[in-house]
Amino acid sequence: MKTMTPGRVTIKPISAKLYRDTETFGKMDPYVKIHVGGHTFRSKTKNNAGKTPSWNDVFEFHRGSEELMMIYIYDEDTITDDLVCQASFNLSCITEGANNVFKDYLSMEYHGKRAGDLYIEISFLSSLTSSYPTYGSGMAMAYPSPSPTYAPPPTMTYSAPVTYQPPVQYPSYVPPTYTSAPTFPSSTGYPQYAQPSFYTSPAPLPSYQQVQQTYAPSAPTFPSSTGYIQYPTQYPQQYPPPYYGGPKQPLP
């Protein structure tokens, strides 16, 4: 009975060149689906990638007795995803022998006909050894270098604390003292100040006598040439007129 070598399997689907198109209008939205043993992996969907999709997904699992791995490429649709192509991979290609990495195009088929090529990387790291997987055909895998060693931080030295001089003491403020306060009379409550010598009373204003003018009223006179009647300045004081209620009297 053949013994299976346990270890960690890493799968990286990189890109694909598809010859089959499931879309009549528009472009396909491809993704990769992988079944191995009881594990199922699914990559991200590349919308509108058409026949040349690419991915950056990485899948890992611990291999026990798994031998065959199935790889599918689907076109994601609203209702049902369409199968574009599929392929199988035997893990013994990388778990046995010196070559522990497969990085190449994998031929994909649909109903027995070639439907595309998937560029994929599959590597294996055995649990029985601590060495990294080796590449065949002159290829070598680059792994990150060990973490750099940093020197301990320098010791900080501190000088003596700075001595500060005490603040300068300034004399306290002494308010001035006055000899006597002004006196205020009890009647007004305000201080009386001496009137300056240069102040003199203003001269009295001149008095004016108001002259009352009288005007004698007079009635206007009109020249006879104008054709208007000249009325006397004095009007008869008799009221009612003599002709009121009696015979008419001639005008004066």
PDB file of C-alpha atoms in Angstrom, residues 8-179:
ATOM      1  CA  ARG A   8       0.825  21.713   3.443  1.00  0.00           C
ATOM      2  CA  VAL A   9      -0.454  22.342  -0.089  1.00  0.00           C
ATOM      3  CA  THR A  10      -0.639  25.933  -1.421  1.00  0.00           C
ATOM      4  CA  ILE A  11      -2.730  26.756  -4.514  1.00  0.00           C
ATOM      5  CA  LYS A  12      -2.490  30.032  -6.443  1.00  0.00           C
ATOM      6  CA  PRO A  13      -4.635  30.419  -9.606  1.00  0.00           C
ATOM      7  CA  ILE A  14      -2.978  33.248 -11.551  1.00  0.00           C
ATOM      8  CA  SER A  15      -4.646  33.726 -14.952  1.00  0.00           C
ATOM      9  CA  ALA A  16      -6.481  31.920 -17.747  1.00  0.00           C
ATOM     10  CA  LYS A  17      -6.851  31.933 -21.523  1.00  0.00           C
ATOM     11  CA  LEU A  18     -10.333  30.678 -22.319  1.00  0.00           C
ATOM     12  CA  TYR A  19     -11.488  29.483 -25.742  1.00  0.00           C
ATOM     13  CA  ARG A  20     -15.128  28.921 -24.818  1.00  0.00           C
ATOM     14  CA  ASP A  21     -17.553  31.755 -24.182  1.00  0.00           C
ATOM     15  CA  THR A  22     -20.867  31.155 -22.393  1.00  0.00           C
ATOM     16  CA  GLU A  23     -22.196  34.678 -22.953  1.00  0.00           C
ATOM     17  CA  THR A  24     -24.109  35.622 -26.094  1.00  0.00           C
ATOM     18  CA  PHE A  25     -24.109  39.295 -25.234  1.00  0.00           C
ATOM     19  CA  GLY A  26     -21.538  40.994 -23.026  1.00  0.00           C
ATOM     20  CA  LYS A  27     -18.495  39.457 -21.316  1.00  0.00           C
ATOM     21  CA  MET A  28     -18.145  36.578 -18.874  1.00  0.00           C
ATOM     22  CA  ASP A  29     -17.535  37.011 -15.128  1.00  0.00           C
ATOM     23  CA  PRO A  30     -15.140  34.073 -14.437  1.00  0.00           C
ATOM     24  CA  TYR A  31     -14.082  32.596 -11.099  1.00  0.00           C
ATOM     25  CA  VAL A  32     -12.123  29.459 -10.088  1.00  0.00           C
ATOM     26  CA  LYS A  33     -13.528  26.665  -7.911  1.00  0.00           C
ATOM     27  CA  ILE A  34     -11.343  23.871  -6.462  1.00  0.00           C
ATOM     28  CA  HIS A  35     -12.415  20.574  -4.849  1.00  0.00           C
ATOM     29  CA  VAL A  36      -9.851  18.366  -3.068  1.00  0.00           C
ATOM     30  CA  GLY A  37     -10.902  15.789  -0.483  1.00  0.00           C
ATOM     31  CA  GLY A  38     -13.341  17.514   1.837  1.00  0.00           C
ATOM     32  CA  HIS A  39     -12.053  21.014   1.004  1.00  0.00           C
ATOM     33  CA  THR A  40     -13.702  23.476  -1.377  1.00  0.00           C
ATOM     34  CA  PHE A  41     -12.139  26.802  -2.401  1.00  0.00           C
ATOM     35  CA  ARG A  42     -13.575  29.637  -4.497  1.00  0.00           C
ATOM     36  CA  SER A  43     -11.736  32.638  -5.913  1.00  0.00           C
ATOM     37  CA  LYS A  44     -13.096  36.151  -6.347  1.00  0.00           C
ATOM     38  CA  THR A  45     -15.257  36.869  -9.383  1.00  0.00           C
ATOM     39  CA  LYS A  46     -13.643  38.977 -12.092  1.00  0.00           C
ATOM     40  CA  ASN A  47     -16.476  40.992 -13.541  1.00  0.00           C
ATOM     41  CA  ASN A  48     -16.408  41.579 -17.303  1.00  0.00           C
ATOM     42  CA  ALA A  49     -13.001  39.850 -17.575  1.00  0.00           C
ATOM     43  CA  GLY A  50     -14.222  37.799 -20.546  1.00  0.00           C
ATOM     44  CA  LYS A  51     -11.781  35.182 -21.840  1.00  0.00           C
ATOM     45  CA  THR A  52      -8.646  36.562 -20.143  1.00  0.00           C
ATOM     46  CA  PRO A  53      -9.300  36.730 -16.393  1.00  0.00           C
ATOM     47  CA  SER A  54      -6.608  36.951 -13.697  1.00  0.00           C
ATOM     48  CA  TRP A  55      -6.735  36.373  -9.927  1.00  0.00           C
ATOM     49  CA  ASN A  56      -4.679  37.029  -6.787  1.00  0.00           C
ATOM     50  CA  ASP A  57      -6.229  34.426  -4.483  1.00  0.00           C
ATOM     51  CA  VAL A  58      -4.174  31.964  -2.378  1.00  0.00           C
ATOM     52  CA  PHE A  59      -5.595  28.739  -0.863  1.00  0.00           C
ATOM     53  CA  GLU A  60      -3.913  26.377   1.609  1.00  0.00           C
ATOM     54  CA  PHE A  61      -4.849  23.065   3.227  1.00  0.00           C
ATOM     55  CA  HIS A  62      -3.117  20.239   5.067  1.00  0.00           C
ATOM     56  CA  ARG A  63      -2.815  17.204   2.877  1.00  0.00           C
ATOM     57  CA  GLY A  64      -3.424  13.848   4.504  1.00  0.00           C
ATOM     58  CA  SER A  65      -4.633  11.172   2.106  1.00  0.00           C
ATOM     59  CA  GLU A  66      -5.918  13.418  -0.691  1.00  0.00           C
ATOM     60  CA  GLU A  67      -4.656  12.448  -4.115  1.00  0.00           C
ATOM     61  CA  LEU A  68      -6.810  14.048  -6.822  1.00  0.00           C
ATOM     62  CA  MET A  69      -7.710  17.735  -7.081  1.00  0.00           C
ATOM     63  CA  MET A  70     -10.486  18.999  -9.380  1.00  0.00           C
ATOM     64  CA  ILE A  71     -10.304  22.553 -10.774  1.00  0.00           C
ATOM     65  CA  TYR A  72     -13.285  24.342 -12.405  1.00  0.00           C
ATOM     66  CA  ILE A  73     -13.792  27.726 -14.066  1.00  0.00           C
ATOM     67  CA  TYR A  74     -17.348  29.116 -13.915  1.00  0.00           C
ATOM     68  CA  ASP A  75     -19.088  32.141 -15.407  1.00  0.00           C
ATOM     69  CA  GLU A  76     -21.114  33.832 -12.662  1.00  0.00           C
ATOM     70  CA  ASP A  77     -24.707  34.595 -13.648  1.00  0.00           C
ATOM     71  CA  THR A  78     -27.748  35.938 -11.849  1.00  0.00           C
ATOM     72  CA  ILE A  79     -29.654  32.639 -11.653  1.00  0.00           C
ATOM     73  CA  THR A  80     -27.276  29.735 -12.411  1.00  0.00           C
ATOM     74  CA  ASP A  81     -23.504  29.853 -12.937  1.00  0.00           C
ATOM     75  CA  ASP A  82     -22.317  28.307 -16.198  1.00  0.00           C
ATOM     76  CA  LEU A  83     -19.398  25.866 -16.310  1.00  0.00           C
ATOM     77  CA  VAL A  84     -16.762  27.087 -18.760  1.00  0.00           C
ATOM     78  CA  CYS A  85     -14.131  24.338 -18.433  1.00  0.00           C
ATOM     79  CA  GLN A  86     -12.495  21.942 -15.943  1.00  0.00           C
ATOM     80  CA  ALA A  87      -9.320  19.963 -15.257  1.00  0.00           C
ATOM     81  CA  SER A  88      -7.877  17.463 -12.755  1.00  0.00           C
ATOM     82  CA  PHE A  89      -4.481  17.477 -11.028  1.00  0.00           C
ATOM     83  CA  ASN A  90      -2.731  14.590  -9.296  1.00  0.00           C
ATOM     84  CA  LEU A  91      -1.038  15.749  -6.089  1.00  0.00           C
ATOM     85  CA  SER A  92       1.558  13.009  -6.304  1.00  0.00           C
ATOM     86  CA  CYS A  93       3.280  15.156  -8.965  1.00  0.00           C
ATOM     87  CA  ILE A  94       4.480  17.506  -6.214  1.00  0.00           C
ATOM     88  CA  THR A  95       4.352  15.337  -3.073  1.00  0.00           C
ATOM     89  CA  GLU A  96       6.724  12.672  -4.396  1.00  0.00           C
ATOM     90  CA  GLY A  97      10.183  13.292  -5.723  1.00  0.00           C
ATOM     91  CA  ALA A  98      12.442  16.325  -5.619  1.00  0.00           C
ATOM     92  CA  ASN A  99      10.115  18.720  -7.461  1.00  0.00           C
ATOM     93  CA  ASN A 100       7.581  20.082  -4.942  1.00  0.00           C
ATOM     94  CA  VAL A 101       6.189  22.946  -7.053  1.00  0.00           C
ATOM     95  CA  PHE A 102       4.071  22.986 -10.191  1.00  0.00           C
ATOM     96  CA  LYS A 103       3.839  26.405 -11.895  1.00  0.00           C
ATOM     97  CA  ASP A 104       2.650  26.105 -15.475  1.00  0.00           C
ATOM     98  CA  TYR A 105      -0.389  26.154 -17.761  1.00  0.00           C
ATOM     99  CA  LEU A 106      -2.942  23.449 -17.011  1.00  0.00           C
ATOM    100  CA  SER A 107      -5.048  22.338 -19.982  1.00  0.00           C
ATOM    101  CA  MET A 108      -8.798  22.778 -19.363  1.00  0.00           C
ATOM    102  CA  GLU A 109     -11.573  20.848 -21.165  1.00  0.00           C
ATOM    103  CA  TYR A 110     -15.317  20.966 -21.652  1.00  0.00           C
ATOM    104  CA  HIS A 111     -17.068  17.711 -22.668  1.00  0.00           C
ATOM    105  CA  GLY A 112     -13.794  16.213 -23.860  1.00  0.00           C
ATOM    106  CA  LYS A 113     -12.757  19.246 -25.931  1.00  0.00           C
ATOM    107  CA  ARG A 114     -10.072  21.720 -25.066  1.00  0.00           C
ATOM    108  CA  ALA A 115     -11.717  24.913 -23.778  1.00  0.00           C
ATOM    109  CA  GLY A 116      -8.831  26.893 -22.235  1.00  0.00           C
ATOM    110  CA  ASP A 117      -5.558  27.020 -20.306  1.00  0.00           C
ATOM    111  CA  LEU A 118      -5.179  27.921 -16.619  1.00  0.00           C
ATOM    112  CA  TYR A 119      -1.867  29.294 -15.368  1.00  0.00           C
ATOM    113  CA  ILE A 120      -1.618  28.005 -11.792  1.00  0.00           C
ATOM    114  CA  GLU A 121       0.970  27.456  -9.050  1.00  0.00           C
ATOM    115  CA  ILE A 122       0.654  24.441  -6.727  1.00  0.00           C
ATOM    116  CA  SER A 123       3.326  23.842  -4.090  1.00  0.00           C
ATOM    117  CA  PHE A 124       3.812  21.263  -1.338  1.00  0.00           C
ATOM    118  CA  LEU A 125       5.726  21.485   1.964  1.00  0.00           C
ATOM    119  CA  SER A 126       6.177  18.169   3.718  1.00  0.00           C
ATOM    120  CA  SER A 127       5.516  17.899   7.433  1.00  0.00           C
ATOM    121  CA  LEU A 128       8.398  15.413   7.762  1.00  0.00           C
ATOM    122  CA  THR A 129      11.058  17.943   6.854  1.00  0.00           C
ATOM    123  CA  SER A 130      11.639  21.604   7.631  1.00  0.00           C
ATOM    124  CA  SER A 131      13.164  22.402   4.249  1.00  0.00           C
ATOM    125  CA  TYR A 132      11.380  24.627   1.790  1.00  0.00           C
ATOM    126  CA  PRO A 133       9.931  23.124  -1.410  1.00  0.00           C
ATOM    127  CA  THR A 134      12.286  22.900  -4.380  1.00  0.00           C
ATOM    128  CA  TYR A 135      11.577  23.875  -7.967  1.00  0.00           C
ATOM    129  CA  GLY A 136      12.455  21.848 -11.014  1.00  0.00           C
ATOM    130  CA  SER A 137      13.676  23.021 -14.423  1.00  0.00           C
ATOM    131  CA  GLY A 138      16.141  25.495 -12.917  1.00  0.00           C
ATOM    132  CA  MET A 139      13.427  27.459 -11.033  1.00  0.00           C
ATOM    133  CA  ALA A 140      13.847  28.535  -7.433  1.00  0.00           C
ATOM    134  CA  MET A 141      11.289  29.928  -5.011  1.00  0.00           C
ATOM    135  CA  ALA A 142      12.201  33.131  -3.243  1.00  0.00           C
ATOM    136  CA  TYR A 143      11.389  33.247   0.444  1.00  0.00           C
ATOM    137  CA  PRO A 144      11.716  36.248   2.703  1.00  0.00           C
ATOM    138  CA  SER A 145      14.985  36.603   4.558  1.00  0.00           C
ATOM    139  CA  PRO A 146      15.042  36.193   8.345  1.00  0.00           C
ATOM    140  CA  SER A 147      14.023  39.163  10.391  1.00  0.00           C
ATOM    141  CA  PRO A 148      16.896  41.629  10.829  1.00  0.00           C
ATOM    142  CA  THR A 149      18.567  41.914  14.196  1.00  0.00           C
ATOM    143  CA  TYR A 150      18.425  45.371  15.670  1.00  0.00           C
ATOM    144  CA  ALA A 151      20.960  46.780  18.105  1.00  0.00           C
ATOM    145  CA  PRO A 152      19.677  47.690  21.552  1.00  0.00           C
ATOM    146  CA  PRO A 153      18.656  51.296  21.930  1.00  0.00           C
ATOM    147  CA  PRO A 154      21.355  53.675  23.161  1.00  0.00           C
ATOM    148  CA  THR A 155      21.488  54.492  26.833  1.00  0.00           C
ATOM    149  CA  MET A 156      20.212  57.943  27.506  1.00  0.00           C
ATOM    150  CA  THR A 157      22.323  60.097  29.792  1.00  0.00           C
ATOM    151  CA  TYR A 158      20.865  63.088  31.547  1.00  0.00           C
ATOM    152  CA  SER A 159      22.794  66.095  32.834  1.00  0.00           C
ATOM    153  CA  ALA A 160      22.291  67.673  36.215  1.00  0.00           C
ATOM    154  CA  PRO A 161      19.109  69.682  36.553  1.00  0.00           C
ATOM    155  CA  VAL A 162      19.348  73.372  35.850  1.00  0.00           C
ATOM    156  CA  THR A 163      19.408  75.568  38.937  1.00  0.00           C
ATOM    157  CA  TYR A 164      17.030  78.487  38.702  1.00  0.00           C
ATOM    158  CA  GLN A 165      17.590  81.772  40.539  1.00  0.00           C
ATOM    159  CA  PRO A 166      14.812  82.916  42.853  1.00  0.00           C
ATOM    160  CA  PRO A 167      12.652  85.679  41.449  1.00  0.00           C
ATOM    161  CA  VAL A 168      13.575  89.282  42.189  1.00  0.00           C
ATOM    162  CA  GLN A 169      11.692  90.753  45.122  1.00  0.00           C
ATOM    163  CA  TYR A 170      10.210  94.146  44.324  1.00  0.00           C
ATOM    164  CA  PRO A 171       9.142  96.636  47.058  1.00  0.00           C
ATOM    165  CA  SER A 172       5.478  96.607  47.838  1.00  0.00           C
ATOM    166  CA  TYR A 173       3.343  99.531  46.771  1.00  0.00           C
ATOM    167  CA  VAL A 174       2.606 102.106  49.451  1.00  0.00           C
ATOM    168  CA  PRO A 175      -0.318 104.398  48.655  1.00  0.00           C
ATOM    169  CA  PRO A 176       0.336 108.148  49.142  1.00  0.00           C
ATOM    170  CA  THR A 177      -1.067 109.929  52.202  1.00  0.00           C
ATOM    171  CA  TYR A 178      -2.882 113.240  52.026  1.00  0.00           C
ATOM    172  CA  THR A 179      -2.611 116.008  54.696  1.00  0.00           C
TER     173      THR A 179
END
